[in-house]
């Protein structure tokens, strides 16, 4: 789900499957179609057995790595950065919502501009002894309204065991 005025222009997925483990990296780009600065919010689900391993945001052409903090402290820092008009900085806040759902806030997304973010997660994969299964959870939102201008998925199978890959949406 993407907020009004923000369009999801890019959703690129790169998966590396090695020795029964998968590392999934997702690069998303959000474009602000309005004439004012907006905060972007994106809610997404992870596989229930996955754990977030990276959050990074592109700032001025370079990538800035996120860090894990206690929830209240992270929310306070995000708010302080958003409210600070003297020393403008570009925060992103990734929060667990419930179950395997997460919410990502990005600020600022400039008027008629774009922001790009990288999320990564790791998971142990199911195997029946001969085939390892990987599933990418893809959601277009509860009302199926989220449109993506560009979608790509690349899977690199590094180990020698047979694997099956599926993309699905709830």
PDB file of C-alpha atoms in Angstrom:
ATOM      1  CA  UNK A   1       0.000   0.000   0.000  1.00  0.00           C
ATOM      2  CA  UNK A   2       1.356   3.406  -0.958  1.00  0.00           C
ATOM      3  CA  UNK A   3       0.020   6.788   0.255  1.00  0.00           C
ATOM      4  CA  UNK A   4      -1.944   9.119  -2.055  1.00  0.00           C
ATOM      5  CA  UNK A   5       0.287  11.257  -4.259  1.00  0.00           C
ATOM      6  CA  UNK A   6       3.113   8.695  -4.152  1.00  0.00           C
ATOM      7  CA  UNK A   7       3.630   6.230  -6.992  1.00  0.00           C
ATOM      8  CA  UNK A   8       5.737   3.086  -6.716  1.00  0.00           C
ATOM      9  CA  UNK A   9       7.948   3.403  -9.795  1.00  0.00           C
ATOM     10  CA  UNK A  10      10.367   0.564  -9.154  1.00  0.00           C
ATOM     11  CA  UNK A  11      10.318  -2.775  -7.332  1.00  0.00           C
ATOM     12  CA  UNK A  12      13.479  -4.787  -8.004  1.00  0.00           C
ATOM     13  CA  UNK A  13      14.092  -8.062  -6.164  1.00  0.00           C
ATOM     14  CA  UNK A  14      17.394  -9.949  -6.020  1.00  0.00           C
ATOM     15  CA  UNK A  15      17.488 -13.304  -4.239  1.00  0.00           C
ATOM     16  CA  UNK A  16      20.522 -15.460  -3.528  1.00  0.00           C
ATOM     17  CA  UNK A  17      19.748 -19.034  -2.457  1.00  0.00           C
ATOM     18  CA  UNK A  18      22.715 -20.831  -0.897  1.00  0.00           C
ATOM     19  CA  UNK A  19      22.802 -23.955   1.262  1.00  0.00           C
ATOM     20  CA  UNK A  20      19.102 -23.786   2.170  1.00  0.00           C
ATOM     21  CA  UNK A  21      19.196 -20.094   3.069  1.00  0.00           C
ATOM     22  CA  UNK A  22      17.850 -17.177   1.052  1.00  0.00           C
ATOM     23  CA  UNK A  23      18.900 -13.545   1.195  1.00  0.00           C
ATOM     24  CA  UNK A  24      16.330 -11.289  -0.471  1.00  0.00           C
ATOM     25  CA  UNK A  25      17.128  -7.666  -1.330  1.00  0.00           C
ATOM     26  CA  UNK A  26      14.335  -5.372  -2.482  1.00  0.00           C
ATOM     27  CA  UNK A  27      14.999  -1.953  -4.006  1.00  0.00           C
ATOM     28  CA  UNK A  28      11.953   0.280  -4.221  1.00  0.00           C
ATOM     29  CA  UNK A  29      11.643   3.749  -5.645  1.00  0.00           C
ATOM     30  CA  UNK A  30       8.800   6.085  -4.763  1.00  0.00           C
ATOM     31  CA  UNK A  31       7.872   9.120  -6.859  1.00  0.00           C
ATOM     32  CA  UNK A  32       5.984  12.103  -5.457  1.00  0.00           C
ATOM     33  CA  UNK A  33       3.462  13.255  -8.066  1.00  0.00           C
ATOM     34  CA  UNK A  34       2.396  16.333  -6.087  1.00  0.00           C
ATOM     35  CA  UNK A  35       3.776  19.853  -5.811  1.00  0.00           C
ATOM     36  CA  UNK A  36       4.552  19.510  -2.095  1.00  0.00           C
ATOM     37  CA  UNK A  37       7.000  17.512   0.000  1.00  0.00           C
ATOM     38  CA  UNK A  38       5.441  14.299   1.318  1.00  0.00           C
ATOM     39  CA  UNK A  39       6.228  11.534   3.769  1.00  0.00           C
ATOM     40  CA  UNK A  40       5.949   8.159   2.111  1.00  0.00           C
ATOM     41  CA  UNK A  41       4.481   5.161   3.929  1.00  0.00           C
ATOM     42  CA  UNK A  42       4.605   1.643   2.660  1.00  0.00           C
ATOM     43  CA  UNK A  43       3.203  -1.431   4.407  1.00  0.00           C
ATOM     44  CA  UNK A  44       4.450  -4.841   3.323  1.00  0.00           C
ATOM     45  CA  UNK A  45       4.587  -8.422   4.505  1.00  0.00           C
ATOM     46  CA  UNK A  46       7.556 -10.713   4.932  1.00  0.00           C
ATOM     47  CA  UNK A  47       7.501 -14.481   4.973  1.00  0.00           C
ATOM     48  CA  UNK A  48       6.690 -15.486   8.568  1.00  0.00           C
ATOM     49  CA  UNK A  49      10.077 -17.164   9.051  1.00  0.00           C
ATOM     50  CA  UNK A  50      12.153 -14.250   7.680  1.00  0.00           C
ATOM     51  CA  UNK A  51      14.118 -11.616   9.564  1.00  0.00           C
ATOM     52  CA  UNK A  52      15.026  -8.111   8.401  1.00  0.00           C
ATOM     53  CA  UNK A  53      18.771  -7.763   7.898  1.00  0.00           C
ATOM     54  CA  UNK A  54      19.208  -4.394   6.174  1.00  0.00           C
ATOM     55  CA  UNK A  55      17.567  -1.031   5.584  1.00  0.00           C
ATOM     56  CA  UNK A  56      19.343   1.588   3.496  1.00  0.00           C
ATOM     57  CA  UNK A  57      18.265   4.849   1.855  1.00  0.00           C
ATOM     58  CA  UNK A  58      19.828   6.677  -1.065  1.00  0.00           C
ATOM     59  CA  UNK A  59      20.747  10.236  -0.028  1.00  0.00           C
ATOM     60  CA  UNK A  60      22.444  12.682  -2.419  1.00  0.00           C
ATOM     61  CA  UNK A  61      23.561   9.865  -4.725  1.00  0.00           C
ATOM     62  CA  UNK A  62      25.091   7.732  -1.935  1.00  0.00           C
ATOM     63  CA  UNK A  63      23.651   4.981   0.201  1.00  0.00           C
ATOM     64  CA  UNK A  64      23.106   5.501   3.942  1.00  0.00           C
ATOM     65  CA  UNK A  65      22.738   2.392   6.104  1.00  0.00           C
ATOM     66  CA  UNK A  66      20.018   2.156   8.745  1.00  0.00           C
ATOM     67  CA  UNK A  67      20.526   0.848  12.242  1.00  0.00           C
ATOM     68  CA  UNK A  68      18.410  -1.132  14.698  1.00  0.00           C
ATOM     69  CA  UNK A  69      17.057   0.863  17.640  1.00  0.00           C
ATOM     70  CA  UNK A  70      14.436   0.402  20.315  1.00  0.00           C
ATOM     71  CA  UNK A  71      11.020   1.330  18.867  1.00  0.00           C
ATOM     72  CA  UNK A  72      10.238   4.437  20.946  1.00  0.00           C
ATOM     73  CA  UNK A  73      13.743   5.843  20.541  1.00  0.00           C
ATOM     74  CA  UNK A  74      13.682   5.275  16.763  1.00  0.00           C
ATOM     75  CA  UNK A  75      10.260   6.961  16.445  1.00  0.00           C
ATOM     76  CA  UNK A  76      11.470   9.940  18.487  1.00  0.00           C
ATOM     77  CA  UNK A  77      14.608  10.322  16.339  1.00  0.00           C
ATOM     78  CA  UNK A  78      12.526  10.098  13.144  1.00  0.00           C
ATOM     79  CA  UNK A  79      10.135  12.791  14.400  1.00  0.00           C
ATOM     80  CA  UNK A  80      12.995  15.039  15.545  1.00  0.00           C
ATOM     81  CA  UNK A  81      14.651  14.790  12.127  1.00  0.00           C
ATOM     82  CA  UNK A  82      11.390  15.478  10.274  1.00  0.00           C
ATOM     83  CA  UNK A  83      10.665  18.499  12.509  1.00  0.00           C
ATOM     84  CA  UNK A  84      14.226  19.937  12.276  1.00  0.00           C
ATOM     85  CA  UNK A  85      14.131  22.659   9.614  1.00  0.00           C
ATOM     86  CA  UNK A  86      17.596  24.002  10.503  1.00  0.00           C
ATOM     87  CA  UNK A  87      19.598  20.829   9.746  1.00  0.00           C
ATOM     88  CA  UNK A  88      17.545  18.940   7.149  1.00  0.00           C
ATOM     89  CA  UNK A  89      18.316  15.220   6.962  1.00  0.00           C
ATOM     90  CA  UNK A  90      16.624  12.292   5.292  1.00  0.00           C
ATOM     91  CA  UNK A  91      15.260   9.654   7.667  1.00  0.00           C
ATOM     92  CA  UNK A  92      13.544   6.357   7.047  1.00  0.00           C
ATOM     93  CA  UNK A  93      11.785   4.366   9.760  1.00  0.00           C
ATOM     94  CA  UNK A  94      11.004   0.666   9.495  1.00  0.00           C
ATOM     95  CA  UNK A  95       8.599  -0.643  12.132  1.00  0.00           C
ATOM     96  CA  UNK A  96       7.089  -4.020  12.882  1.00  0.00           C
ATOM     97  CA  UNK A  97       3.271  -3.732  12.754  1.00  0.00           C
ATOM     98  CA  UNK A  98       2.031  -7.231  13.639  1.00  0.00           C
ATOM     99  CA  UNK A  99       2.563 -10.811  12.536  1.00  0.00           C
ATOM    100  CA  UNK A 100       4.905 -10.536   9.568  1.00  0.00           C
ATOM    101  CA  UNK A 101       3.756  -7.038   8.521  1.00  0.00           C
ATOM    102  CA  UNK A 102       6.117  -4.051   8.509  1.00  0.00           C
ATOM    103  CA  UNK A 103       5.623  -0.350   7.857  1.00  0.00           C
ATOM    104  CA  UNK A 104       8.243   1.840   6.208  1.00  0.00           C
ATOM    105  CA  UNK A 105       8.176   5.654   6.461  1.00  0.00           C
ATOM    106  CA  UNK A 106      10.449   7.764   4.238  1.00  0.00           C
ATOM    107  CA  UNK A 107      10.902  11.526   4.497  1.00  0.00           C
ATOM    108  CA  UNK A 108      11.209  13.740   2.562  1.00  0.00           C
ATOM    109  CA  UNK A 109      10.016  12.707  -0.829  1.00  0.00           C
ATOM    110  CA  UNK A 110      10.498  16.007  -2.653  1.00  0.00           C
ATOM    111  CA  UNK A 111       7.782  17.587  -4.780  1.00  0.00           C
ATOM    112  CA  UNK A 112       7.848  15.882  -8.185  1.00  0.00           C
ATOM    113  CA  UNK A 113      10.908  13.929  -6.998  1.00  0.00           C
ATOM    114  CA  UNK A 114      11.828  10.373  -6.057  1.00  0.00           C
ATOM    115  CA  UNK A 115      13.376   8.423  -3.171  1.00  0.00           C
ATOM    116  CA  UNK A 116      14.914   4.975  -3.298  1.00  0.00           C
ATOM    117  CA  UNK A 117      15.208   2.483  -0.441  1.00  0.00           C
ATOM    118  CA  UNK A 118      16.764  -0.966  -0.022  1.00  0.00           C
ATOM    119  CA  UNK A 119      15.326  -3.614   2.302  1.00  0.00           C
ATOM    120  CA  UNK A 120      16.896  -7.024   2.833  1.00  0.00           C
ATOM    121  CA  UNK A 121      15.818 -10.091   4.758  1.00  0.00           C
ATOM    122  CA  UNK A 122      17.127 -13.587   5.384  1.00  0.00           C
ATOM    123  CA  UNK A 123      15.233 -16.829   5.781  1.00  0.00           C
ATOM    124  CA  UNK A 124      15.813 -20.547   6.076  1.00  0.00           C
ATOM    125  CA  UNK A 125      14.032 -22.345   3.244  1.00  0.00           C
ATOM    126  CA  UNK A 126      11.816 -25.416   3.315  1.00  0.00           C
ATOM    127  CA  UNK A 127      13.173 -28.501   1.642  1.00  0.00           C
ATOM    128  CA  UNK A 128      11.662 -31.908   1.054  1.00  0.00           C
ATOM    129  CA  UNK A 129      15.123 -33.448   0.741  1.00  0.00           C
ATOM    130  CA  UNK A 130      15.384 -33.060  -3.016  1.00  0.00           C
ATOM    131  CA  UNK A 131      13.901 -29.631  -3.732  1.00  0.00           C
ATOM    132  CA  UNK A 132      14.300 -26.379  -1.823  1.00  0.00           C
ATOM    133  CA  UNK A 133      11.318 -23.977  -2.008  1.00  0.00           C
ATOM    134  CA  UNK A 134      11.500 -20.179  -2.078  1.00  0.00           C
ATOM    135  CA  UNK A 135       8.403 -17.989  -2.199  1.00  0.00           C
ATOM    136  CA  UNK A 136       8.405 -14.221  -2.676  1.00  0.00           C
ATOM    137  CA  UNK A 137       5.377 -12.569  -1.023  1.00  0.00           C
ATOM    138  CA  UNK A 138       3.998  -9.944  -3.367  1.00  0.00           C
ATOM    139  CA  UNK A 139       1.110  -7.736  -2.298  1.00  0.00           C
ATOM    140  CA  UNK A 140      -0.696  -5.126  -4.322  1.00  0.00           C
ATOM    141  CA  UNK A 141      -2.605  -3.901  -1.262  1.00  0.00           C
ATOM    142  CA  UNK A 142      -5.928  -5.032   0.147  1.00  0.00           C
ATOM    143  CA  UNK A 143      -7.805  -3.304  -2.675  1.00  0.00           C
ATOM    144  CA  UNK A 144      -5.276  -4.449  -5.336  1.00  0.00           C
ATOM    145  CA  UNK A 145      -4.750  -0.755  -6.217  1.00  0.00           C
ATOM    146  CA  UNK A 146      -0.956  -0.519  -5.975  1.00  0.00           C
ATOM    147  CA  UNK A 147       0.570  -0.207  -9.427  1.00  0.00           C
ATOM    148  CA  UNK A 148       4.284  -0.645 -10.122  1.00  0.00           C
ATOM    149  CA  UNK A 149       5.910   0.988 -13.142  1.00  0.00           C
ATOM    150  CA  UNK A 150       8.860  -1.428 -13.189  1.00  0.00           C
ATOM    151  CA  UNK A 151       9.051  -4.839 -11.540  1.00  0.00           C
ATOM    152  CA  UNK A 152      11.950  -7.270 -11.753  1.00  0.00           C
ATOM    153  CA  UNK A 153      13.010 -10.374  -9.872  1.00  0.00           C
ATOM    154  CA  UNK A 154      16.350 -12.165 -10.189  1.00  0.00           C
ATOM    155  CA  UNK A 155      17.142 -15.397  -8.368  1.00  0.00           C
ATOM    156  CA  UNK A 156      20.668 -16.757  -8.143  1.00  0.00           C
ATOM    157  CA  UNK A 157      20.851 -20.414  -7.113  1.00  0.00           C
ATOM    158  CA  UNK A 158      24.324 -20.904  -5.695  1.00  0.00           C
ATOM    159  CA  UNK A 159      23.991 -24.382  -4.190  1.00  0.00           C
ATOM    160  CA  UNK A 160      23.778 -27.520  -6.248  1.00  0.00           C
ATOM    161  CA  UNK A 161      20.445 -28.846  -4.955  1.00  0.00           C
ATOM    162  CA  UNK A 162      17.315 -28.455  -7.116  1.00  0.00           C
ATOM    163  CA  UNK A 163      15.081 -25.525  -6.158  1.00  0.00           C
ATOM    164  CA  UNK A 164      11.670 -24.170  -7.060  1.00  0.00           C
ATOM    165  CA  UNK A 165      10.835 -20.476  -6.969  1.00  0.00           C
ATOM    166  CA  UNK A 166       7.354 -18.957  -6.843  1.00  0.00           C
ATOM    167  CA  UNK A 167       6.066 -15.423  -6.510  1.00  0.00           C
ATOM    168  CA  UNK A 168       2.677 -15.127  -4.890  1.00  0.00           C
ATOM    169  CA  UNK A 169       0.367 -12.541  -3.413  1.00  0.00           C
ATOM    170  CA  UNK A 170      -1.962 -12.992  -0.455  1.00  0.00           C
TER     171      UNK A 170
END
